[in-house]
Structure formats: C-alpha cells, structure tokens
Coordinates of C-alpha atoms in Angstrom, one line a residue:
M633 CA -48.8 126.7 81.7
H634 CA -46.9 123.4 81.1
D635 CA -43.7 125.4 80.1
Q636 CA -44.1 127.6 83.2
A637 CA -44.4 124.4 85.3
K638 CA -41.2 123.1 83.8
R639 CA -39.3 126.3 84.4
Q640 CA -40.5 126.4 88.0
I641 CA -39.2 122.8 88.4
L642 CA -35.9 123.9 86.9
F643 CA -35.4 126.7 89.4
V644 CA -36.5 124.5 92.3
N645 CA -33.9 121.9 91.2
I646 CA -31.2 124.6 91.0
A647 CA -32.1 125.8 94.5
H648 CA -31.7 122.2 95.7
V649 CA -28.1 122.2 94.4
F650 CA -27.2 125.4 96.3
T651 CA -29.0 124.3 99.5
H652 CA -26.9 121.1 100.0
Y653 CA -23.7 122.6 98.5
S654 CA -23.8 125.6 100.8
L655 CA -24.2 123.4 103.9
L656 CA -21.2 121.2 103.1
I657 CA -18.6 123.8 102.2
L658 CA -17.3 123.9 105.7
A659 CA -16.8 120.1 106.0
T660 CA -14.1 120.3 103.3
A661 CA -12.9 123.9 103.7
V662 CA -11.9 123.0 107.3
L663 CA -9.2 120.7 105.9
G664 CA -7.6 123.8 104.2
M665 CA -8.3 126.2 107.0
V666 CA -6.2 124.2 109.5
T667 CA -3.1 124.7 107.2
Q668 CA -3.9 128.1 105.6
A669 CA -5.2 130.0 108.6
P670 CA -4.0 128.3 111.8
A671 CA -3.4 131.6 113.6
A672 CA -7.1 132.6 113.1
F673 CA -8.9 129.3 113.4
G674 CA -6.5 126.9 115.1
Q675 CA -5.3 123.5 113.8
D676 CA -7.9 121.2 115.2
Y677 CA -10.6 119.7 112.9
G678 CA -13.3 119.3 115.6
P679 CA -13.6 122.9 116.9
I680 CA -13.7 124.4 113.4
L681 CA -16.3 121.9 112.2
A682 CA -18.4 122.7 115.3
L683 CA -18.7 126.3 114.0
G684 CA -21.3 125.0 111.7
T685 CA -23.6 124.0 114.6
G686 CA -25.5 127.3 114.5
M687 CA -26.0 127.0 110.7
F688 CA -27.7 123.6 111.1
V689 CA -29.7 124.7 114.1
L690 CA -31.2 127.6 112.2
Y691 CA -31.5 125.5 109.1
G692 CA -33.7 123.2 111.2
L693 CA -35.7 125.6 113.3
G694 CA -36.1 128.0 110.3
S695 CA -38.2 125.4 108.5
L696 CA -41.1 125.6 111.0
P697 CA -42.5 129.1 110.2
M698 CA -42.1 128.7 106.4
G699 CA -45.7 127.7 105.8
W700 CA -46.9 130.9 107.6
L701 CA -44.3 133.1 105.8
A702 CA -45.3 131.6 102.4
A703 CA -48.9 132.4 103.1
R704 CA -48.0 136.0 104.0
F705 CA -45.4 136.9 101.4
G706 CA -45.9 134.3 98.7
R707 CA -43.8 131.4 97.6
K708 CA -42.0 133.3 94.8
A709 CA -40.8 136.0 97.2
M710 CA -39.6 133.3 99.6
M711 CA -37.6 131.6 97.0
A712 CA -36.1 134.9 96.0
G713 CA -35.1 135.3 99.6
F714 CA -33.5 131.9 99.5
F715 CA -31.3 132.6 96.5
L716 CA -30.2 136.1 97.5
G717 CA -29.9 135.5 101.2
T718 CA -28.1 132.2 101.0
G719 CA -25.7 133.6 98.3
G720 CA -25.0 136.7 100.3
A721 CA -24.4 134.8 103.5
M722 CA -21.9 132.5 101.7
M723 CA -20.0 135.5 100.5
L724 CA -19.9 136.9 104.1
A725 CA -18.6 133.6 105.3
G726 CA -15.8 133.8 102.8
L727 CA -14.8 137.2 104.1
A728 CA -14.7 136.1 107.8
E729 CA -11.3 136.4 109.6
R730 CA -12.3 135.1 113.0
P731 CA -14.2 132.0 114.3
L732 CA -17.1 134.2 115.7
T733 CA -17.7 136.0 112.4
L734 CA -17.5 132.8 110.5
G735 CA -20.0 131.1 112.8
L736 CA -22.4 134.0 112.6
A737 CA -22.2 134.1 108.7
L738 CA -22.8 130.3 108.6
A739 CA -25.8 130.7 110.9
L740 CA -27.2 133.4 108.7
M741 CA -26.7 131.1 105.7
G742 CA -28.5 128.3 107.5
A743 CA -31.5 130.6 108.2
F744 CA -31.9 131.5 104.6
A745 CA -31.2 127.9 103.4
A746 CA -34.1 126.8 105.6
I747 CA -36.5 128.3 103.1
Y748 CA -35.8 125.7 100.4
H749 CA -37.1 122.4 101.6
P750 CA -40.6 123.2 102.9
I751 CA -41.3 125.8 100.1
G752 CA -39.4 124.3 97.3
T753 CA -40.6 120.7 97.7
A754 CA -44.2 121.9 97.8
M755 CA -43.6 123.9 94.7
L756 CA -42.0 121.0 93.0
V757 CA -44.9 118.6 93.7
E758 CA -47.4 121.2 92.5
A759 CA -45.6 121.8 89.3
A760 CA -44.9 118.1 88.7
S761 CA -48.6 117.4 89.1
A762 CA -49.5 120.1 86.6
A763 CA -46.9 118.9 84.0
P764 CA -47.8 116.3 81.3
G765 CA -48.0 112.8 82.8
G766 CA -48.0 114.0 86.4
K767 CA -45.1 111.8 87.4
V768 CA -44.4 113.1 90.9
G769 CA -42.1 110.3 91.8
R770 CA -39.9 110.9 88.8
A771 CA -39.8 114.7 89.4
V772 CA -38.9 114.1 93.1
G773 CA -36.2 111.7 92.0
V774 CA -34.7 114.1 89.5
N775 CA -34.9 116.8 92.1
G776 CA -33.0 114.5 94.5
V777 CA -30.3 114.1 91.8
F778 CA -29.8 117.8 91.7
G779 CA -29.6 118.0 95.5
N780 CA -27.1 115.1 95.5
L781 CA -25.1 117.0 92.8
G782 CA -24.7 119.8 95.4
V783 CA -23.6 117.3 98.0
A784 CA -21.2 115.5 95.6
C785 CA -19.7 118.7 94.1
A786 CA -19.2 120.5 97.5
P787 CA -16.2 118.4 98.6
V788 CA -14.5 118.2 95.2
V789 CA -15.0 121.8 94.2
T790 CA -14.3 123.2 97.6
A791 CA -11.1 121.1 97.8
L792 CA -9.9 122.3 94.4
V793 CA -10.7 126.0 95.1
A794 CA -9.3 126.0 98.6
A795 CA -6.1 124.3 97.3
R796 CA -5.6 126.8 94.4
L797 CA -7.2 130.0 95.5
G798 CA -7.6 129.7 99.3
W799 CA -10.5 128.7 101.6
H800 CA -12.1 132.1 101.4
W801 CA -12.9 131.7 97.7
A802 CA -14.5 128.3 98.4
F803 CA -17.4 130.3 100.0
I804 CA -17.3 133.4 97.8
L805 CA -17.6 131.9 94.4
P806 CA -20.6 129.7 94.9
G807 CA -22.2 132.5 96.9
A808 CA -22.0 134.8 93.9
L809 CA -23.5 132.1 91.6
C810 CA -26.4 131.6 94.0
A811 CA -27.2 135.3 94.1
L812 CA -27.1 135.5 90.3
A813 CA -29.6 132.6 90.1
G814 CA -31.8 134.7 92.4
L815 CA -31.7 137.6 90.0
A816 CA -32.8 135.3 87.2
W817 CA -35.6 133.9 89.4
L818 CA -36.9 137.5 90.0
R819 CA -37.5 137.8 86.2
E820 CA -39.6 134.6 86.2
P821 CA -43.4 135.1 86.3
A822 CA -45.2 133.6 89.3
F823 CA -46.6 130.1 88.8
D824 CA -50.4 129.9 89.2
A825 CA -50.8 126.6 91.1
A826 CA -54.6 126.9 91.3
K827 CA -55.0 127.4 87.6
A828 CA -52.6 124.6 86.8
A829 CA -54.5 122.2 89.1
A830 CA -57.8 122.8 87.2
G831 CA -58.8 119.7 85.4
T832 CA -56.6 117.3 87.4
K833 CA -58.1 114.6 89.6
P834 CA -59.0 115.6 93.1
F835 CA -56.9 114.2 96.0
P836 CA -58.6 111.1 97.3
E837 CA -60.1 110.8 100.8
I838 CA -57.7 108.5 102.7
P839 CA -58.9 106.9 105.9
A840 CA -57.6 108.8 108.9
P841 CA -55.9 105.9 110.7
V842 CA -53.8 105.2 107.6
V843 CA -52.8 108.8 107.3
R844 CA -51.9 109.0 111.0
R845 CA -49.7 105.8 110.7
A846 CA -48.0 107.2 107.6
V847 CA -47.4 110.6 109.1
A848 CA -46.1 109.1 112.4
V849 CA -43.5 107.0 110.5
L850 CA -42.6 109.9 108.3
L851 CA -41.9 112.2 111.3
T852 CA -40.0 109.6 113.1
I853 CA -37.8 108.8 110.1
A854 CA -37.3 112.5 109.6
A855 CA -35.4 112.9 112.9
V856 CA -33.4 109.7 112.4
S857 CA -32.6 110.2 108.7
G858 CA -31.8 113.9 109.2
L859 CA -29.0 113.0 111.6
V860 CA -27.7 110.1 109.6
F861 CA -27.8 112.0 106.3
N862 CA -26.0 115.1 107.6
A863 CA -23.5 113.2 109.7
F864 CA -22.5 110.9 106.9
T865 CA -22.2 113.7 104.3
L866 CA -20.1 115.8 106.8
L867 CA -17.7 113.0 107.6
I868 CA -17.1 111.7 104.1
P869 CA -14.2 114.0 103.4
K870 CA -12.6 113.2 106.7
L871 CA -13.2 109.5 106.2
M872 CA -11.4 109.6 102.8
E873 CA -8.6 111.5 104.3
E874 CA -8.0 109.2 107.3
R875 CA -8.5 105.9 105.5
L876 CA -7.2 106.6 101.9
A877 CA -5.3 109.9 101.5
T878 CA -3.5 111.0 104.7
S879 CA -1.1 113.5 103.2
P880 CA -2.1 117.2 103.4
G881 CA -1.0 117.6 99.7
L882 CA -3.8 115.2 98.7
L883 CA -6.7 117.5 99.6
P884 CA -8.0 117.5 95.9
V885 CA -7.8 113.7 95.9
V886 CA -9.9 113.6 99.1
G887 CA -12.5 115.8 97.4
M888 CA -12.6 113.5 94.3
L889 CA -13.0 110.4 96.4
A890 CA -15.9 112.0 98.3
F891 CA -17.4 113.0 95.0
A892 CA -17.2 109.5 93.6
A893 CA -18.9 108.0 96.7
T894 CA -21.8 110.5 96.9
L895 CA -22.3 110.4 93.1
C896 CA -23.8 106.9 93.7
G897 CA -26.5 108.5 95.8
G898 CA -27.5 110.8 92.9
L899 CA -27.8 107.8 90.5
T900 CA -29.9 106.0 93.1
Q901 CA -32.3 108.9 93.5
F902 CA -33.0 109.0 89.8
T903 CA -33.7 105.2 89.8
V904 CA -35.7 105.3 93.0
G905 CA -37.8 108.2 91.5
R906 CA -38.8 106.0 88.6
L907 CA -39.4 103.0 90.8
I908 CA -41.8 104.7 93.1
D909 CA -44.1 105.8 90.2
R910 CA -44.6 102.0 89.6
H911 CA -44.3 100.4 93.0
R912 CA -45.6 100.9 96.5
L913 CA -43.3 103.0 98.7
K914 CA -42.7 100.3 101.3
R915 CA -41.4 97.9 98.6
V916 CA -38.7 100.5 97.7
F917 CA -38.1 101.7 101.2
L918 CA -37.3 98.4 102.8
P919 CA -34.3 97.4 100.6
L920 CA -32.7 100.8 101.0
A921 CA -33.2 100.8 104.8
L922 CA -31.7 97.3 105.0
L923 CA -28.3 98.5 103.7
Q924 CA -27.6 101.1 106.4
L925 CA -26.8 99.0 109.4
P926 CA -24.3 96.6 107.8
C927 CA -22.6 99.4 105.8
L928 CA -22.1 101.6 108.8
L929 CA -20.8 98.7 110.9
A930 CA -18.3 97.8 108.2
L931 CA -17.2 101.4 107.8
S932 CA -16.4 101.6 111.5
F933 CA -13.3 99.4 111.0
A934 CA -12.7 99.2 107.1
E935 CA -9.4 100.5 105.8
G936 CA -8.0 101.2 102.4
W937 CA -10.0 101.0 99.2
W938 CA -12.8 99.0 100.9
V939 CA -14.0 102.4 102.2
L940 CA -15.0 103.6 98.7
P941 CA -17.6 100.9 97.8
L942 CA -19.0 100.8 101.3
S943 CA -19.4 104.6 101.3
A944 CA -21.0 104.4 97.8
L945 CA -23.6 101.8 99.1
M946 CA -24.3 104.0 102.2
A947 CA -24.8 107.1 100.0
A948 CA -27.1 105.1 97.7
S949 CA -29.2 104.1 100.7
I950 CA -29.5 107.5 102.4
F951 CA -30.1 109.5 99.2
G952 CA -32.5 107.0 97.8
Q953 CA -34.4 107.1 101.1
V954 CA -34.8 110.9 100.8
T955 CA -36.7 110.4 97.5
V956 CA -39.0 107.9 99.1
N957 CA -39.7 110.1 102.2
E958 CA -40.6 113.1 100.1
T959 CA -43.0 111.1 98.0
M960 CA -44.7 109.8 101.2
T961 CA -46.1 113.3 101.9
A962 CA -47.3 113.7 98.3
R963 CA -49.2 110.3 98.4
Y964 CA -50.7 110.5 101.9
V965 CA -51.3 114.2 102.6
A966 CA -53.7 116.6 100.8
P967 CA -52.2 119.5 98.9
A968 CA -53.7 122.1 101.2
L969 CA -51.7 120.7 104.2
R970 CA -48.4 119.8 102.5
V971 CA -46.5 123.0 103.1
K972 CA -47.4 122.8 106.8
L973 CA -46.4 119.2 107.0
Y974 CA -43.2 119.8 105.1
S975 CA -42.4 122.6 107.5
I976 CA -42.9 120.3 110.5
R977 CA -41.2 117.4 108.9
F978 CA -38.1 119.3 107.8
T979 CA -37.9 121.1 111.2
I980 CA -37.8 117.7 112.9
G981 CA -35.3 116.4 110.3
F982 CA -33.0 119.4 110.5
L983 CA -33.0 119.4 114.2
G984 CA -31.7 115.9 114.0
A985 CA -29.2 117.1 111.4
A986 CA -28.1 119.9 113.7
A987 CA -26.8 117.3 116.1
A988 CA -24.6 115.8 113.4
S989 CA -21.9 118.5 113.4
P990 CA -21.2 118.4 117.2
L991 CA -21.7 114.7 117.3
V992 CA -19.0 114.0 114.7
G993 CA -16.7 116.7 116.0
L994 CA -16.9 115.7 119.6
L995 CA -16.7 111.9 119.1
H996 CA -13.7 112.4 116.7
E997 CA -12.1 114.7 119.3
A998 CA -12.6 112.1 122.1
T999 CA -11.6 109.0 120.2
G1000 CA -9.2 110.3 117.6
G1001 CA -11.0 108.5 114.7
L1002 CA -14.3 107.9 113.0
A1003 CA -15.1 104.4 114.3
A1004 CA -17.2 105.7 117.2
P1005 CA -19.3 108.1 115.0
M1006 CA -19.9 105.2 112.6
L1007 CA -21.1 102.9 115.4
V1008 CA -23.5 105.5 116.7
L1009 CA -24.9 106.1 113.2
A1010 CA -25.3 102.3 112.8
G1011 CA -27.7 102.4 115.8
F1012 CA -29.8 105.0 114.0
G1013 CA -29.7 102.8 110.9
A1014 CA -31.4 100.1 112.8
V1015 CA -34.2 102.6 113.7
T1016 CA -34.5 103.4 110.0
F1017 CA -35.2 99.8 109.2
L1018 CA -37.8 99.5 111.9
C1019 CA -39.6 102.6 110.4
A1020 CA -39.6 101.0 107.0
L1021 CA -41.2 97.8 108.4
L1022 CA -44.0 99.9 110.0
F1023 CA -44.9 102.1 107.0
P1024 CA -48.2 101.3 105.3
D1025 CA -48.2 99.0 102.3
R1026 CA -51.3 99.9 100.4
P1027 CA -52.2 99.2 96.7
E1028 CA -54.3 102.4 96.7
E1029 CA -51.0 104.4 96.5
L1030 CA -50.8 103.5 92.8
Q1031 CA -54.6 103.4 92.2
P1032 CA -56.0 106.3 94.3
E1033 CA -59.6 105.5 93.1
L1034 CA -59.5 102.4 95.3
W1035 CA -59.4 104.6 98.5
S1036 CA -63.2 105.1 98.0
R1037 CA -63.9 101.4 98.0
P1038 CA -64.3 99.5 101.3
R1039 CA -61.5 97.1 102.0
Q1040 CA -62.2 93.4 102.8
P1041 CA -61.7 92.7 106.6
G1042 CA -59.2 90.0 105.9
L1043 CA -57.0 92.3 103.8
A1044 CA -57.1 95.0 106.4
A1045 CA -56.1 92.6 109.1
A1046 CA -53.3 91.1 107.0
E1047 CA -51.7 94.5 106.7

C-alpha cells in the first residue's frame, strides 16, 4: 500500500507540472506569434494574450463541480480525463490558424486542467497521510516544486521551441507528452484511500469558530493570491523582454531569465514544505506575505539587472505561499470535506486568476508598460499581508491531541 501511495503521489506531481505548464504556454508563445504569424493573429501583445481569458475562466469555474464529478465517476477516472483532455486540447491549440480557434482550444484546455487542483490535491494529501511518516507538509512542498517546475519550464521551453520549430510546436509537443502520461496512469491500479487510512489517527475535533476563521481567511486569500500568482507568472516573460532583453532575436534569453526567476519559487516551496511540518502555519505565512508589497512596488520602476533578483524574491513569496495555503485545508478541515472545500477554494482562486490575463493585457495596452499592472498587484499584496495577520496561530496544529483539551481563557483571549 505504501508503494501504491508513492506512485499516486508521483502521478499527482507529474499532473501538477502539466497543469501549470499548459496554462503558461501562451504567455511566451505570443512573443513568437507576433513575428511568425502576424497575418493570422496580428502584431499586438495584449489582444493575443487576452485569447487566454476563456481558458482561465473555465479553469476557475470548472473546479466547482469537481467534488460532485469525483463522487460520480471516481478520482482515477477524473485524473485520466485531466491527462488525456489537457494533452489533446494543447495539441488542438497548436493546430489553430485563427484567433477564434485558438481561443476555443485554450478554453477547452482550461476546462480539463480544472480537474487537477481539487482532485489531485485531495489525492496527494490522502496518499501522503498513508505514506510512512505522514509528512503532509513535505509532500505538499515537493508537489509545489513540481508545479513550479511547470511554471519555470514553460517560458524557457516554449521560447526555445517557438524560436526553432515555430509556435505551433510549443503547444503540440507538451500536449503529446501529457497524453502519454495519461495512458501510463490508466495502467495504474486505483488507490484505496479508505484501506490506507486504517490504523492512522482520526482527524481531531476542532472548535467551529477556529475552523470558520481559518476557512474565511483561506477563501479570501484564494481570490487575492489567485490573481497575483497568475498575473505575475503571465507577465514575467514580458517583464524580462521590456527591462532586460528588448531585441526580438533574444526570445530564448527572455525564456531563460524567466526560468531563473521562477526557479527560486520552486526552491522556496520545498523549504516551506519542510518548515510547516515543524512550525505553525502563521509563523511561515507572515514573512512570505511581507515580501510582496515592497517587491511589487520596486518592480514597477526597476530597470536592468535589478529586475532579476526582485522577480526571484516575488516568485519565492507567491510560490511559498501556495504551499502554506494548501496545508491550511489539510490542518483545519476534516478529510470528508476536503474535496468540496478544495473545489470551492480553487474556484474562487481561479476566478481571481481569470482576471489576470485581461488585467495585464488591458493595462499594458493602455499605458504601454508594466508599471501600472505592478502597482495594482502591489495593492493585492497588501491584502495578502492582512490575511496572514488574521490567520489562527494555534499550537494544536503541530499537536492535534491538544484540540480535545480546554484552553485557558487568558490564552484564548491573547490570540
């Protein structure tokens, strides 16, 4: 059973790579499309990037019914749909010759990609709890590294493929790999979560006011962080192009610079995953949230090589925060309700994320630069810090057996 749990974690991690990779292909492919296919798609960055709006809308709305669909068809079948559907839609996007067909293919891809987070995250937590040691934080952190690998590789691989083979292949090649991973997943036996959970400690009974406070903060931060995460990852390639590599011939360099910046986010997620197994969530969340406002304000006017370390710090903050947020649900919500809460949380988060593509595109179109989008994101960074301040700070997170003991009035009031 432990080996089966490890294999399930591996496939969930691979799915996380493809989820974030697929959603960010357009952000870099657009830089090649404006030069390789101007007759079909035009030469303006903003309108082409806006073709991804439907993808992010369906990616967000599609998360909501996933709990119901998983109960009806099973989580294994849903993950198979993710691999095969997302891969097939990527290949269709690569075959598109008009803005309408590209927008429809991207929307279809977003609908299938919506399967991953509510279903895959619940499967990851279940399998990690069943594995030896039950280090959920570490598993979530490693899973975050895989997701960040997709984010980091999307600009550099897309840039290289688009420059050498054309923008079409930047969609077709990863689509084929995703579909092949789906065929391998179909050969994997279904993981019996109930059997794996036998013998493990039952989930503690947490006071309702504490759960309500944690869930309220979690859902608020979902909307804010969804927009900030998606907007920042979308604009990194353009930021590197405008501030560091302005020549069209430097497209692969733009991809490498974006990769270097987002790689810091992956390293942070691994570190944060280990930290939250030993520390309360708020103690890790606060320093990460504190970084966002000053980094975004500085990026609104920074030029030259200063952009790279500032982008790296920002990536570390937003990616590390993802690991904290996903562990919030595991610590404060009972297993039976997690898929439903993940569905609601990711729907709210991805609706925020859906606003990122038109926000960046329209503000860039209106102002001719990225200073305005950065200033708007800085405002949301301030909200993130406020959410971190309001999140519960309870020692019972690390010692669940303490939930059953009455708290001293003085300690409750101090919190």
